[in-house]
Short mmCIF file of C-alpha atoms in Angstrom, two decimals:
data_model
loop_
_atom_site.label_atom_id
_atom_site.label_comp_id
_atom_site.label_asym_id
_atom_site.label_seq_id
_atom_site.Cartn_x
_atom_site.Cartn_y
_atom_site.Cartn_z
CA MET A 153 13.04 70.12 31.60
CA ARG A 154 14.90 71.77 34.67
CA PRO A 155 17.51 69.59 36.49
CA ARG A 156 16.89 68.85 40.08
CA PRO A 157 18.98 70.73 42.54
CA LEU A 158 22.14 68.82 43.81
CA SER A 159 20.70 68.52 47.32
CA THR A 160 17.19 67.43 46.57
CA PRO A 161 16.84 64.15 48.68
CA MET A 162 16.08 61.15 46.71
CA ASN A 163 14.54 59.41 49.84
CA ARG A 164 14.08 59.97 53.50
CA THR A 165 17.32 58.95 54.80
CA LEU A 166 19.84 60.35 52.21
CA ASP A 167 20.42 64.06 51.46
CA HIS A 168 21.84 63.81 48.04
CA ARG A 169 20.85 62.47 44.59
CA ASN A 170 22.45 59.00 43.66
CA LEU A 171 25.28 60.20 41.49
CA ALA A 172 26.32 56.56 40.83
CA MET A 173 22.77 55.67 39.47
CA LEU A 174 22.71 58.86 37.36
CA LEU A 175 25.92 57.89 35.73
CA LEU A 176 24.61 54.45 34.98
CA GLU A 177 21.58 55.96 33.51
CA ALA A 178 23.75 58.30 31.36
CA ARG A 179 25.83 55.44 30.24
CA GLU A 180 22.78 53.54 29.20
CA THR A 181 21.53 56.41 27.32
CA LEU A 182 24.73 56.97 25.50
CA MET A 183 25.24 53.38 24.82
CA GLY A 184 21.88 53.33 23.11
CA LEU A 185 23.40 55.50 20.31
CA PHE A 186 26.13 52.93 19.74
CA ARG A 187 24.72 49.62 20.43
CA PRO A 188 23.00 49.26 16.94
CA ILE A 189 26.12 50.09 15.29
CA LEU A 190 28.03 47.47 17.25
CA LYS A 191 25.28 44.99 16.74
CA GLU A 192 25.40 45.41 12.95
CA PHE A 193 28.95 44.42 13.13
CA ALA A 194 28.37 41.63 15.56
CA LEU A 195 30.55 43.11 18.31
CA THR A 196 29.80 43.40 21.93
CA GLU A 197 30.49 46.44 23.92
CA GLN A 198 33.39 44.82 25.64
CA GLN A 199 34.89 43.73 22.36
CA TRP A 200 34.56 47.17 20.95
CA ARG A 201 36.26 48.71 23.98
CA ILE A 202 39.12 46.42 23.73
CA ILE A 203 39.39 47.17 19.82
CA ARG A 204 39.30 50.83 20.47
CA VAL A 205 41.93 50.81 23.39
CA LEU A 206 44.31 48.75 21.31
CA ASP A 207 43.78 50.91 18.22
CA GLY A 208 44.67 54.12 20.15
CA GLU A 209 47.74 52.34 21.64
CA PRO A 210 50.89 53.36 19.78
CA ALA A 211 52.48 49.99 20.03
CA HIS A 212 49.03 48.51 19.05
CA ALA A 213 49.52 45.79 21.74
CA LEU A 214 49.01 45.64 25.57
CA GLU A 215 49.00 43.07 28.26
CA ALA A 216 45.80 41.67 29.43
CA GLY A 217 45.95 43.34 32.83
CA GLN A 218 46.61 46.82 31.07
CA ILE A 219 43.45 46.12 28.77
CA ALA A 220 41.29 44.99 31.86
CA ARG A 221 42.17 48.39 33.69
CA ARG A 222 41.68 50.66 30.52
CA CYS A 223 38.51 48.85 29.55
CA CYS A 224 36.97 48.37 33.07
CA ILE A 225 36.56 44.77 32.41
CA LEU A 226 37.30 42.38 35.38
CA SER A 227 40.14 39.94 34.66
CA PRO A 228 38.18 36.85 34.84
CA SER A 229 35.56 38.21 32.36
CA LEU A 230 38.35 39.48 30.21
CA THR A 231 40.06 35.96 29.72
CA GLY A 232 36.82 34.78 28.03
CA VAL A 233 36.29 37.84 25.91
CA LEU A 234 39.79 37.69 24.69
CA GLU A 235 39.55 33.92 23.89
CA ARG A 236 36.42 34.58 21.80
CA MET A 237 38.13 37.53 20.04
CA GLU A 238 41.04 35.30 19.26
CA ARG A 239 38.84 32.53 17.90
CA ASP A 240 36.93 35.19 15.78
CA GLY A 241 40.15 36.58 14.22
CA LEU A 242 39.86 39.96 15.99
CA ILE A 243 43.13 39.79 18.13
CA THR A 244 46.38 37.79 18.33
CA ARG A 245 47.98 36.92 21.75
CA THR A 246 51.86 36.48 21.49
CA ARG A 247 54.68 36.28 23.94
CA ALA A 248 56.79 39.46 24.19
CA GLN A 249 60.22 39.08 22.79
CA GLU A 250 61.96 40.67 25.55
CA ASP A 251 60.17 38.62 28.32
CA GLN A 252 58.56 35.37 27.32
CA ARG A 253 56.41 35.59 30.42
CA ARG A 254 54.36 38.63 29.19
CA LEU A 255 51.56 37.93 26.83
CA LEU A 256 50.83 40.76 24.57
CA VAL A 257 47.31 41.23 22.92
CA SER A 258 47.19 43.10 19.51
CA LEU A 259 44.73 43.86 16.63
CA THR A 260 44.46 41.65 13.62
CA PRO A 261 44.07 43.32 10.03
CA GLN A 262 40.43 42.18 10.40
CA SER A 263 39.81 44.36 13.53
CA ARG A 264 41.70 47.18 12.01
CA LYS A 265 39.39 47.10 9.09
CA LEU A 266 36.47 47.18 11.55
CA VAL A 267 37.73 50.21 13.08
CA THR A 268 37.88 51.93 9.65
CA GLU A 269 34.37 50.86 8.86
CA ILE A 270 32.76 51.55 12.30
CA GLY A 271 34.77 54.55 13.33
CA PRO A 272 33.15 57.03 10.87
CA ARG A 273 29.61 55.90 12.22
CA ILE A 274 30.80 56.31 15.96
CA ASP A 275 32.17 59.79 15.15
CA GLU A 276 28.80 60.84 13.54
CA GLN A 277 27.01 59.82 16.71
CA TYR A 278 29.52 62.14 18.74
CA ARG A 279 28.87 64.97 16.19
CA GLN A 280 25.02 64.57 16.88
CA LEU A 281 25.78 64.64 20.62
CA GLU A 282 27.80 67.79 19.96
CA SER A 283 25.02 69.29 18.07
CA ARG A 284 22.75 68.64 21.12
CA PHE A 285 25.03 70.03 23.90
CA GLY A 286 27.21 72.41 21.78
CA GLN A 287 30.89 71.94 21.80
CA ASP A 288 31.32 73.85 25.10
CA GLY A 289 28.81 71.72 26.70
CA LEU A 290 30.17 68.39 25.52
CA GLU A 291 33.70 69.57 26.78
CA ASP A 292 32.23 70.51 30.18
CA ILE A 293 30.87 66.95 30.49
CA TYR A 294 34.43 65.63 29.64
CA ARG A 295 36.10 67.98 32.02
CA ALA A 296 33.57 67.07 34.83
CA LEU A 297 34.04 63.25 34.17
CA ASP A 298 37.91 63.55 34.00
CA ARG A 299 37.86 65.37 37.34
CA LEU A 300 35.66 62.83 38.92
CA ILE A 301 37.88 60.09 37.73
CA GLU A 302 40.94 62.12 39.01
CA LEU A 303 39.38 62.53 42.53
CA GLY A 304 38.56 58.77 42.60
CA GLY A 305 42.31 58.08 41.87
CA ASN A 306 43.28 60.12 44.71
CA ALA A 307 40.84 58.64 47.25
#
């Protein structure tokens, strides 16, 4: 299938393809690879994003606002997600020793175990993506998305 040219109008009043919609479609396609894995472990996409971000954090703890930004979850939604995760034993919320006003979220041994169980399966999906696109193709996608995000930060 040949990609449509960048300037192919999508309707009569706009001159460019709807990049935001294409990114949403790409996200849905990509998440279709991962949702069955998350479902098997009774995790939502939001919960997995939080676990993955905390697992990648050297201190293994972040404030809720930091999690909201890194996981692209609105703060009001994040509150409920964190409450459910704490109830389910996936995270703990503790006051920072140096500043009792700061509430830190960290992973529990249960969620760390989930990472070791789910991680290889997630990695396998990425290996399959790489086999379809090639290593250079996948790196091109990463670079293009990183650049787009960087441009957005400078807007």
